Amino acid sequence: MKMKSGVEQAICILAMLATQEDQKPLKSFVLSQRLQVSDSYLKKMVRKLVVAGLVESSASKEGGFSLAKPSSKMTMLDIFEAIEGKESAIHSSHLAEHVFFTNDSVIKKENEVLNIFYDAERLFKEKLNHFSLDDVLTSHDYEKKSFDWESIAREVN
Amino acid sequence: MKMKSGVEQAICILAMLATQEDQKPLKSFVLSQRLQVSDSYLKKMVRKLVVAGLVESSASKEGGFSLAKPSSKMTMLDIFEAIEGKESAIHSSHLAEHVFFTNDSVIKKENEVLNIFYDAERLFKEKLNHFSLDDVLTSHDYEKKSFDWESIAREVN
DNA sequence: TTGTCCATAGATAATTATTATCCAAGGGTT
DNA sequence: AACCCTTGGATAATAATTATCTATGGACAA
């Protein structure tokens, strides 16, 4: 069981959008350059965030990506599920029903075990749901930074 | 993030050992036949349980595998970690330190985010730790079944 | 209405993790 | 010493993940 590295990338992408001066849309190239991945790959990643309703995109000259809602309304769970998908990490092949003999009592027990794992997963997700992107961006002294990522990108070149 | 299917197999293996008549050691072949995997693969799996201290093995004529401790002392977490390993499912490549600029405040924030995920994982594992193998084997009416898996295997052939 | 710059999307490749098998070597009883 | 078992190394098959390239389609401005 290993969390996808895409979750970390997604958090960084969203953090960049959240700290972008005046919420001006960021072009994919600026993001991909900063994350050091190919532009096409980055677009695939951001697309997931768009589908999940976390990011808005506009395909015009002055377009790019921007946050679809305030970072305070965006939880770590939202980000996690945008990348990992909403399906459970727990999958059963119903092996017990074959190993033991298929009958109601075995099926019931199998579900009991599955539910333990589902419950554990639920606790995991509930925890993530308690924290917003804003929570982790804002400092305790309420200072919030912003950058002009586009010009930073130009400087690097 | 997907739990390994080996965890389900491990639970079935341990359930077989726990329900084996008189705790008589079970040969790998009996287990592998029942789980429908190759004998060598099954041994690899059970080996992990041996290393984790859940199963005892004896390499003699009347040997095989048996539980190393009472099923009431064996938690779902023990089984989970025996197969999945004890390392965290959360891995950071410290991307934020590169995307933003490496300084104490960024590193601190990165750790804050990581800790949210670690905490969530801890809740997941704590939940698993609340349930023993015995909990899920024993029925509410305190009936506990036992089988002679070896002779069942012979019958199937 | 055309050009430009952008996101979208499909096909595909590279890499790594998982699941699984085979076979040779080592250990404990009888 | 013989037997039957587990251990462990090498290896293969499969599937998931991460990543890239190239072609297509959309919005805006001139």
Short mmCIF file of C-alpha atoms (C1' of nucleotides) in Angstrom, two decimals:
data_model
loop_
_atom_site.label_atom_id
_atom_site.label_comp_id
_atom_site.label_asym_id
_atom_site.label_seq_id
_atom_site.Cartn_x
_atom_site.Cartn_y
_atom_site.Cartn_z
CA MET A 1 0.00 0.00 0.00
CA LYS A 2 1.67 3.14 -1.22
CA MET A 3 0.24 6.55 -1.86
CA LYS A 4 0.79 7.81 -5.38
CA SER A 5 3.49 10.41 -5.79
CA GLY A 6 0.97 12.39 -7.81
CA VAL A 7 -0.68 13.51 -4.60
CA GLU A 8 2.44 15.39 -3.60
CA GLN A 9 2.66 16.91 -7.06
CA ALA A 10 -0.98 17.94 -6.91
CA ILE A 11 -0.51 19.69 -3.59
CA CYS A 12 2.42 21.64 -5.02
CA ILE A 13 0.47 22.58 -8.12
CA LEU A 14 -2.46 23.80 -6.07
CA ALA A 15 -0.12 25.64 -3.74
CA MET A 16 1.36 27.45 -6.71
CA LEU A 17 -2.08 28.41 -8.01
CA ALA A 18 -3.13 29.54 -4.54
CA THR A 19 -0.11 31.79 -4.14
CA GLN A 20 -0.27 33.20 -7.64
CA GLU A 21 -0.51 36.98 -7.66
CA ASP A 22 -4.08 38.22 -8.23
CA GLN A 23 -5.14 34.64 -9.01
CA LYS A 24 -3.95 35.24 -12.54
CA PRO A 25 -4.19 31.98 -14.52
CA LEU A 26 -0.95 30.02 -14.73
CA LYS A 27 0.09 28.41 -17.97
CA SER A 28 0.88 24.70 -17.93
CA PHE A 29 4.42 25.41 -19.07
CA VAL A 30 5.16 27.50 -16.00
CA LEU A 31 3.94 24.69 -13.79
CA SER A 32 5.67 21.86 -15.64
CA GLN A 33 8.95 23.71 -15.68
CA ARG A 34 8.79 24.33 -11.95
CA LEU A 35 7.85 20.71 -11.17
CA GLN A 36 10.44 19.44 -13.63
CA VAL A 37 8.15 17.19 -15.58
CA SER A 38 7.12 17.28 -19.21
CA ASP A 39 4.41 19.70 -20.16
CA SER A 40 2.11 16.97 -21.42
CA TYR A 41 2.44 15.04 -18.20
CA LEU A 42 1.67 18.03 -16.08
CA LYS A 43 -1.43 18.74 -18.12
CA LYS A 44 -2.64 15.21 -17.45
CA MET A 45 -2.20 15.75 -13.74
CA VAL A 46 -3.92 19.13 -13.67
CA ARG A 47 -6.72 17.70 -15.76
CA LYS A 48 -7.56 15.39 -12.86
CA LEU A 49 -7.82 18.42 -10.63
CA VAL A 50 -10.08 20.11 -13.15
CA VAL A 51 -12.34 17.06 -13.33
CA ALA A 52 -12.43 16.98 -9.53
CA GLY A 53 -13.60 20.59 -9.51
CA LEU A 54 -10.51 21.98 -7.82
CA VAL A 55 -9.05 23.82 -10.78
CA GLU A 56 -10.48 25.88 -13.60
CA SER A 57 -8.94 26.03 -17.03
CA SER A 58 -9.27 28.41 -19.92
CA ALA A 59 -7.88 27.69 -23.35
CA SER A 60 -7.18 31.13 -24.61
CA LYS A 61 -4.18 33.32 -25.12
CA GLU A 62 -4.18 34.77 -21.66
CA GLY A 63 -5.56 31.54 -20.23
CA GLY A 64 -4.15 28.75 -18.13
CA PHE A 65 -5.12 27.22 -14.82
CA SER A 66 -6.49 28.78 -11.68
CA LEU A 67 -8.17 27.61 -8.50
CA ALA A 68 -11.85 26.77 -8.94
CA LYS A 69 -12.68 27.68 -5.33
CA PRO A 70 -11.04 29.24 -2.27
CA SER A 71 -8.22 27.19 -0.82
CA SER A 72 -10.07 27.20 2.49
CA LYS A 73 -12.79 25.11 0.85
CA MET A 74 -10.35 22.58 -0.53
CA THR A 75 -9.45 19.72 1.78
CA MET A 76 -6.53 17.34 1.70
CA LEU A 77 -9.12 14.64 1.08
CA ASP A 78 -10.37 16.44 -2.03
CA ILE A 79 -6.83 16.49 -3.37
CA PHE A 80 -6.14 12.91 -2.36
CA GLU A 81 -9.28 11.64 -4.06
CA ALA A 82 -8.72 13.76 -7.15
CA ILE A 83 -5.50 11.84 -7.78
CA GLU A 84 -6.10 8.47 -6.16
CA GLY A 85 -9.70 8.17 -7.24
CA LYS A 86 -12.67 7.61 -5.00
CA GLU A 87 -12.55 3.82 -4.97
CA SER A 88 -11.45 2.04 -1.83
CA ALA A 89 -7.86 0.91 -1.40
CA ILE A 90 -9.29 -2.34 -0.05
CA HIS A 91 -10.19 -5.04 -2.54
CA SER A 92 -11.45 -8.50 -1.79
CA SER A 93 -11.29 -11.47 -4.13
CA HIS A 94 -13.62 -13.35 -1.78
CA LEU A 95 -10.90 -15.88 -1.22
CA ALA A 96 -12.38 -16.96 2.10
CA GLU A 97 -15.52 -18.12 0.39
CA HIS A 98 -13.46 -20.51 -1.63
CA VAL A 99 -11.00 -21.62 1.02
CA PHE A 100 -13.68 -22.19 3.61
CA PHE A 101 -16.97 -23.34 2.27
CA THR A 102 -19.39 -20.87 0.78
CA ASN A 103 -22.17 -20.46 3.26
CA ASP A 104 -23.89 -17.59 4.98
CA SER A 105 -21.73 -17.71 8.06
CA VAL A 106 -18.48 -17.56 6.07
CA ILE A 107 -19.79 -14.74 3.89
CA LYS A 108 -20.85 -12.87 7.00
CA LYS A 109 -17.43 -13.28 8.58
CA GLU A 110 -15.73 -12.17 5.40
CA ASN A 111 -17.77 -9.00 5.41
CA GLU A 112 -16.95 -8.41 9.04
CA VAL A 113 -13.26 -8.47 8.21
CA LEU A 114 -13.73 -6.27 5.16
CA ASN A 115 -15.66 -3.76 7.23
CA ILE A 116 -12.80 -3.47 9.70
CA PHE A 117 -10.56 -2.41 6.85
CA TYR A 118 -13.19 -0.13 5.34
CA ASP A 119 -13.67 1.52 8.74
CA ALA A 120 -9.94 2.01 9.08
CA GLU A 121 -9.86 3.62 5.65
CA ARG A 122 -12.75 5.86 6.59
CA LEU A 123 -10.80 7.14 9.59
CA PHE A 124 -7.87 7.82 7.31
CA LYS A 125 -10.00 9.89 4.97
CA GLU A 126 -11.86 11.66 7.73
CA LYS A 127 -8.55 12.90 9.06
CA LEU A 128 -7.59 14.27 5.66
CA ASN A 129 -10.96 15.96 5.47
CA HIS A 130 -10.17 18.06 8.54
CA PHE A 131 -7.46 20.05 6.82
CA SER A 132 -7.82 22.53 4.01
CA LEU A 133 -5.19 23.68 1.58
CA ASP A 134 -5.45 27.07 3.21
CA ASP A 135 -4.67 25.55 6.62
CA VAL A 136 -1.32 24.35 5.39
CA LEU A 137 -0.49 27.48 3.37
CA THR A 138 -1.30 30.11 5.92
CA SER A 139 1.24 30.70 8.64
CA HIS A 140 0.31 31.08 12.25
CA ASP A 141 1.07 34.78 12.04
CA TYR A 142 -1.50 35.06 9.27
CA GLU A 143 1.04 36.11 6.71
CA LYS A 144 0.19 34.83 3.28
CA LYS A 145 2.69 35.08 0.51
CA SER A 146 2.04 35.46 -3.17
CA PHE A 147 4.31 35.17 -6.18
CA ASP A 148 4.36 36.01 -9.84
CA TRP A 149 5.24 32.52 -10.99
CA GLU A 150 5.37 33.49 -14.61
CA SER A 151 8.10 36.02 -14.17
CA ILE A 152 9.93 33.67 -11.84
CA ALA A 153 9.87 31.13 -14.68
CA ARG A 154 11.39 33.68 -17.03
CA GLU A 155 14.13 34.49 -14.58
CA VAL A 156 15.14 30.85 -14.31
CA ASN A 157 15.63 30.60 -18.07
CA MET B 1 -3.08 3.44 -2.95
CA LYS B 2 -4.11 -0.18 -2.97
CA MET B 3 -3.74 -2.79 -0.29
CA LYS B 4 -1.83 -5.86 -1.40
CA SER B 5 -3.92 -8.91 -2.12
CA GLY B 6 -1.45 -10.82 0.02
CA VAL B 7 -3.13 -9.46 3.13
CA GLU B 8 -6.33 -11.29 2.25
CA GLN B 9 -4.35 -14.46 1.55
CA ALA B 10 -2.53 -14.11 4.86
CA ILE B 11 -5.77 -13.82 6.77
CA CYS B 12 -7.06 -16.98 5.12
CA ILE B 13 -3.85 -18.85 5.84
CA LEU B 14 -3.93 -17.83 9.49
CA ALA B 15 -7.61 -18.68 9.70
CA MET B 16 -6.83 -22.17 8.41
CA LEU B 17 -4.05 -22.62 10.96
CA ALA B 18 -6.29 -21.31 13.72
CA THR B 19 -9.08 -23.72 12.90
CA GLN B 20 -6.82 -26.73 12.40
CA GLU B 21 -7.73 -29.62 14.67
CA ASP B 22 -5.47 -29.88 17.72
CA GLN B 23 -3.23 -27.17 16.23
CA LYS B 24 -1.49 -29.92 14.28
CA PRO B 25 1.03 -28.37 11.89
CA LEU B 26 -0.23 -27.89 8.35
CA LYS B 27 2.01 -28.69 5.40
CA SER B 28 2.53 -25.99 2.82
CA PHE B 29 1.02 -28.19 0.15
CA VAL B 30 -2.29 -28.38 1.96
CA LEU B 31 -2.38 -24.61 2.19
CA SER B 32 -1.26 -23.91 -1.37
CA GLN B 33 -3.78 -26.34 -2.79
CA ARG B 34 -6.57 -24.72 -0.86
CA LEU B 35 -5.54 -21.19 -1.83
CA GLN B 36 -4.95 -22.29 -5.42
CA VAL B 37 -1.45 -20.91 -5.71
CA SER B 38 1.83 -22.65 -6.34
CA ASP B 39 3.47 -24.31 -3.39
CA SER B 40 6.59 -22.18 -3.70
CA TYR B 41 4.58 -18.98 -3.73
CA LEU B 42 2.62 -19.98 -0.68
CA LYS B 43 5.81 -20.74 1.19
CA LYS B 44 7.07 -17.24 0.42
CA MET B 45 3.90 -15.77 1.85
CA VAL B 46 3.91 -17.89 4.99
CA ARG B 47 7.57 -17.08 5.43
CA LYS B 48 6.61 -13.46 5.94
CA LEU B 49 4.25 -14.53 8.68
CA VAL B 50 7.02 -16.59 10.28
CA VAL B 51 9.39 -13.62 10.21
CA ALA B 52 6.67 -11.47 11.74
CA GLY B 53 6.32 -13.95 14.59
CA LEU B 54 2.78 -15.00 13.73
CA VAL B 55 3.56 -18.50 12.48
CA GLU B 56 5.93 -21.26 13.55
CA SER B 57 7.49 -23.67 11.13
CA SER B 58 9.12 -27.05 11.57
CA ALA B 59 11.05 -28.74 8.80
CA SER B 60 10.58 -32.34 9.66
CA LYS B 61 8.49 -35.23 8.41
CA GLU B 62 5.51 -34.45 10.60
CA GLY B 63 6.22 -30.73 10.36
CA GLY B 64 4.58 -27.82 8.65
CA PHE B 65 3.17 -24.52 9.82
CA SER B 66 1.24 -23.63 12.95
CA LEU B 67 0.25 -20.49 14.80
CA ALA B 68 3.04 -19.00 16.89
CA LYS B 69 0.63 -17.51 19.42
CA PRO B 70 -3.06 -17.55 20.28
CA SER B 71 -5.28 -15.98 17.66
CA SER B 72 -6.58 -13.63 20.34
CA LYS B 73 -3.11 -12.09 20.54
CA MET B 74 -2.85 -11.56 16.81
CA THR B 75 -4.27 -8.32 15.50
CA MET B 76 -5.32 -7.33 12.01
CA LEU B 77 -2.51 -4.80 12.20
CA ASP B 78 0.03 -7.56 12.87
CA ILE B 79 -1.16 -9.36 9.77
CA PHE B 80 -1.29 -6.18 7.70
CA GLU B 81 2.25 -5.21 8.64
CA ALA B 82 3.57 -8.72 8.16
CA ILE B 83 2.62 -8.51 4.49
CA GLU B 84 2.77 -4.80 3.73
CA GLY B 85 5.86 -4.11 5.79
CA LYS B 86 6.19 -1.59 8.56
CA GLU B 87 7.17 1.36 6.40
CA SER B 88 4.70 4.15 5.86
CA ALA B 89 2.50 4.26 2.77
CA ILE B 90 3.34 7.95 2.59
CA HIS B 91 6.51 8.96 0.79
CA SER B 92 7.74 12.44 0.12
CA SER B 93 10.21 13.46 -2.53
CA HIS B 94 10.43 16.89 -0.91
CA LEU B 95 9.11 18.40 -4.08
CA ALA B 96 7.88 21.49 -2.29
CA GLU B 97 11.40 22.37 -1.25
CA HIS B 98 12.33 22.55 -4.89
CA VAL B 99 9.19 24.17 -6.24
CA PHE B 100 9.09 26.80 -3.57
CA PHE B 101 12.42 27.92 -2.30
CA THR B 102 14.28 25.86 0.23
CA ASN B 103 14.01 27.71 3.47
CA ASP B 104 12.97 26.89 7.00
CA SER B 105 9.42 28.06 6.57
CA VAL B 106 8.86 25.89 3.47
CA ILE B 107 10.43 22.87 5.12
CA LYS B 108 8.23 23.41 8.15
CA LYS B 109 5.11 23.60 6.02
CA GLU B 110 6.10 20.51 4.11
CA ASN B 111 6.42 18.62 7.36
CA GLU B 112 3.05 19.91 8.52
CA VAL B 113 1.42 18.43 5.43
CA LEU B 114 3.33 15.17 5.76
CA ASN B 115 2.26 14.90 9.38
CA ILE B 116 -1.39 15.20 8.42
CA PHE B 117 -0.97 12.15 6.21
CA TYR B 118 1.09 10.30 8.81
CA ASP B 119 -1.60 11.00 11.40
CA ALA B 120 -4.27 9.72 9.06
CA GLU B 121 -2.25 6.56 8.51
CA ARG B 122 -1.83 6.15 12.25
CA LEU B 123 -5.60 6.23 12.70
CA PHE B 124 -5.91 3.57 10.01
CA LYS B 125 -3.47 1.31 11.78
CA GLU B 126 -4.89 1.95 15.22
CA LYS B 127 -8.24 0.77 13.98
CA LEU B 128 -6.72 -2.44 12.69
CA ASN B 129 -5.01 -2.91 16.02
CA HIS B 130 -8.36 -3.10 17.80
CA PHE B 131 -9.32 -6.40 16.22
CA SER B 132 -7.74 -9.78 16.74
CA LEU B 133 -7.87 -12.77 14.45
CA ASP B 134 -9.90 -14.46 17.13
CA ASP B 135 -12.46 -11.64 17.08
CA VAL B 136 -13.27 -12.33 13.47
CA LEU B 137 -13.18 -16.15 13.78
CA THR B 138 -15.31 -16.59 16.83
CA SER B 139 -19.05 -16.27 16.37
CA HIS B 140 -21.22 -14.32 18.69
CA ASP B 141 -22.61 -17.56 20.08
CA TYR B 142 -19.08 -18.56 21.03
CA GLU B 143 -19.05 -21.51 18.70
CA LYS B 144 -15.62 -22.14 17.28
CA LYS B 145 -15.18 -24.57 14.45
CA SER B 146 -12.18 -26.73 13.71
CA PHE B 147 -11.25 -28.77 10.68
CA ASP B 148 -8.81 -31.47 9.65
CA TRP B 149 -7.51 -29.60 6.65
CA GLU B 150 -5.16 -32.37 5.66
CA SER B 151 -7.88 -34.93 5.20
CA ILE B 152 -10.06 -32.32 3.49
CA ALA B 153 -7.23 -31.87 1.03
CA ARG B 154 -7.12 -35.61 0.38
CA GLU B 155 -10.84 -35.73 -0.23
CA VAL B 156 -10.64 -32.96 -2.82
CA ASN B 157 -8.08 -34.96 -4.82
"C1'" DT C 1 -12.16 34.55 -40.28
"C1'" DT C 2 -7.90 33.64 -39.54
"C1'" DG C 3 -3.90 33.23 -36.64
"C1'" DT C 4 -2.11 32.30 -32.26
"C1'" DC C 5 -1.78 30.28 -28.03
"C1'" DC C 6 -3.79 27.51 -25.04
"C1'" DA C 7 -6.01 23.06 -22.99
"C1'" DT C 8 -7.77 18.31 -24.24
"C1'" DA C 9 -7.15 13.67 -25.40
"C1'" DG C 10 -5.44 9.37 -27.37
"C1'" DA C 11 -1.60 6.34 -28.21
"C1'" DT C 12 2.48 4.71 -26.43
"C1'" DA C 13 6.74 4.02 -23.84
"C1'" DA C 14 9.64 3.46 -19.56
"C1'" DT C 15 9.86 2.24 -15.08
"C1'" DT C 16 8.73 0.08 -10.99
"C1'" DA C 17 5.79 -2.88 -7.96
"C1'" DT C 18 3.33 -6.98 -7.44
"C1'" DT C 19 2.32 -11.59 -7.98
"C1'" DA C 20 3.92 -15.79 -9.02
"C1'" DT C 21 6.89 -19.87 -10.29
"C1'" DC C 22 10.99 -23.05 -10.53
"C1'" DC C 23 14.81 -25.20 -8.59
"C1'" DA C 24 18.81 -25.90 -5.66
"C1'" DA C 25 20.25 -25.97 -0.84
"C1'" DG C 26 19.69 -26.59 4.13
"C1'" DG C 27 17.39 -28.71 8.55
"C1'" DG C 28 15.16 -31.81 11.71
"C1'" DT C 29 13.20 -36.43 12.80
"C1'" DT C 30 13.08 -41.04 12.75
"C1'" DA D 1 21.22 -42.10 6.08
"C1'" DA D 2 16.71 -41.29 4.24
"C1'" DC D 3 12.82 -38.72 4.02
"C1'" DC D 4 10.14 -34.86 3.82
"C1'" DC D 5 9.91 -30.62 5.05
"C1'" DT D 6 11.22 -25.35 4.96
"C1'" DT D 7 14.51 -21.78 3.27
"C1'" DG D 8 16.21 -18.82 -0.13
"C1'" DG D 9 17.98 -17.22 -4.62
"C1'" DA D 10 17.07 -16.45 -9.46
"C1'" DT D 11 13.71 -15.40 -12.61
"C1'" DA D 12 9.40 -14.63 -15.13
"C1'" DA D 13 4.67 -12.70 -15.95
"C1'" DT D 14 1.53 -9.33 -15.03
"C1'" DA D 15 -0.22 -5.09 -13.74
"C1'" DA D 16 0.13 -0.34 -12.04
"C1'" DT D 17 2.41 3.92 -12.19
"C1'" DT D 18 4.79 7.54 -14.12
"C1'" DA D 19 5.87 9.86 -18.00
"C1'" DT D 20 6.26 11.50 -22.89
"C1'" DC D 21 4.95 12.61 -27.78
"C1'" DT D 22 1.80 14.11 -31.19
"C1'" DA D 23 -2.50 15.35 -33.02
"C1'" DT D 24 -7.02 17.71 -32.19
"C1'" DG D 25 -10.19 21.23 -30.64
"C1'" DG D 26 -11.50 25.88 -28.26
"C1'" DA D 27 -11.27 30.79 -27.15
"C1'" DC D 28 -9.88 35.16 -27.95
"C1'" DA D 29 -7.92 39.11 -30.54
"C1'" DA D 30 -6.60 41.40 -34.63
#
